[in-house]
Amino acid sequence: MKPIKVGLLGAGTVGAGTFNVLQRNQEEIRRRAGRGIEITMVAARNLDKARAVVGAGVEVVGDPFAVVNNPDIDIVVELIGGYDLPRELVLQAIANGKHVVTANKALLALHGNEIFAAAQEKGVTVAFEAAVAGGVPIIKALREGLTANRIESVAGIINGTTNFILSEMREKGLDFATVLKQAQELGYAEADPTFDIEGVDAAHKLTIMSAIAFGIPVQFDKAYIEGISQLQARDIRYAEQLGYRIKLLGITRRTQTEGKEGGEGIELRVHPTLIPSSRLIANVEGAMNAVLVQADAVGASLYYGKGAGSEPTASAVIADLVDVTRLATVDPYCRVPHLAFQPNQMTDVAIVPMAEITTSYYLRVYVKDQLGVMADLTRILADAGISIDAVLQKEPGDQVNLDIILLTHQTREKNIDAAIEKIEQLPAVISKVTRIRLETLS
Ligand code: NDP
Ligand code: HSE
């Protein structure tokens, strides 16, 4: 059988990795796919740089639409990144009857519903394993491996850059800016690294996993997003002294909301989170990713591996290429649905507002060292029906004022919001309360 022909859009970190791994393992990949997979055309802005990656045997062009509109290309691999241009390219490829493989989580989190609908109508596949957790096959696990289960929750470290920053800050005491620069040099960070550090990249990935886990459309606009840029080194230290690690966690889970409007809902949130140090996921360090899934039949399962970088991500891109090559001959209506559930079986269960989520909290209150301040804090929490799990009192170094750290038991976010508002009005409280959510993940 003739090799399937692939057009590559982008020959950067992931594009180069994809080309190199496909070359290196071509024989083994051919035996798995049932036919050869050959990159015959590449689009990039810097043509010389792209030629240095793919060599003389591959056509290199500056216009990505030349690849998408080339009738000889069977599969388009989109590795450019961004929102608008990739959307146009992917929709054009689909309209031309081509299968698409992409690592672009931003694209799918924002335009996934439109893209999957177009692909479904045209009978082509859009594969995106590399878009979530790099080389870790979490999409396949959620969509196929766990298909017998009712999934209850998905919680993960799904941004390598921020996990690398938090690990290096904690272990080596390095400052934020230095570690971010290292992450960029190692090829982990997005073209705009604020996507990483402000939690946007993790929210893109979580949005995709939420859709697959719960059979809902992708709804990035409903995600609560808080990154690590406001996190202070002393909070990392205090958390450690209390037996916790702080990780940027993406959490999506089924929940019940209260009151007249109450009912079933889905939490969708990304924020720094305290996790007991004894949990496996709390010990995931560097650019590694880990996703913990709770499902009714299998129980808890943890997926761990390299979440970013050239060849780990290429591993997922090529897995999709092999899948698409195998599927290319199958009846389109028998294919695995893009978001796990058949398109006419999606539910409209709502993403709940952040005020309705239930979790535990780390609160750091910076106060004047005055009589009665601790009593005031505990009274406000008790009045709000919030019980305290642990208390730590520290001098942050100025010898005059105190940091009081409180760990709470579970409560609704709206209760803690109301308590924080009252705490910040106490005369002894000097600055805004630092609030970090805490998940036991048991
Ligand atoms: P890079 O910036 O390294 O590569 C982007 C490539 O796209 C470059 O070859 C660039 O060409 C090319 N490009 C950009 N704009 C155009 C254009 N208008 N026309 C033609 N080519 C263009 O990005 P990455 O490889 O890191 O990321 C690619 C995608 O993979 C992104 O969506 C990213 O989010 C995702 N991803 C990345 C991971 C990683 O670890 N890096 C992991 C998982 C997903 P030139 O160099 O000539 O400018
Ligand atoms: N910038 C992303 C990260 C790349 O750091 O996780 C992988 O998606």
mmCIF file of C-alpha atoms and ligand atoms in Angstrom, residues 105 131 158-161 188-190 196 201 205 289 307-308, ligand 2:
data_model
loop_
_atom_site.group_PDB
_atom_site.id
_atom_site.type_symbol
_atom_site.label_atom_id
_atom_site.label_comp_id
_atom_site.label_asym_id
_atom_site.label_seq_id
_atom_site.Cartn_x
_atom_site.Cartn_y
_atom_site.Cartn_z
ATOM 1 C CA LYS A 105 -5.256 23.215 22.861
ATOM 2 C CA ALA A 131 -3.109 19.027 23.035
ATOM 3 C CA ILE A 158 -1.381 19.916 33.163
ATOM 4 C CA ASN A 159 1.069 22.733 32.607
ATOM 5 C CA GLY A 160 4.741 21.743 32.582
ATOM 6 C CA THR A 161 6.080 25.309 32.686
ATOM 7 C CA TYR A 188 8.239 24.130 27.575
ATOM 8 C CA ALA A 189 6.621 27.575 27.514
ATOM 9 C CA GLU A 190 3.996 28.856 25.090
ATOM 10 C CA ASP A 196 1.342 29.350 31.161
ATOM 11 C CA ASP A 201 -2.974 27.036 29.008
ATOM 12 C CA LYS A 205 -6.509 21.648 28.450
ATOM 13 C CA ASN A 289 2.347 16.237 34.148
ATOM 14 C CA GLY A 307 3.742 17.059 29.508
ATOM 15 C CA ALA A 308 5.836 19.295 27.267
HETATM 16 N N1 HSE B 2 3.386 25.343 27.533
HETATM 17 C C1 HSE B 2 2.838 24.055 27.748
HETATM 18 C C2 HSE B 2 3.262 23.545 29.125
HETATM 19 C C3 HSE B 2 3.317 23.102 26.684
HETATM 20 O O1 HSE B 2 4.162 24.140 29.716
HETATM 21 O O2 HSE B 2 2.673 22.590 29.609
HETATM 22 C C4 HSE B 2 2.618 21.765 26.735
HETATM 23 O O3 HSE B 2 1.271 21.866 26.408
#
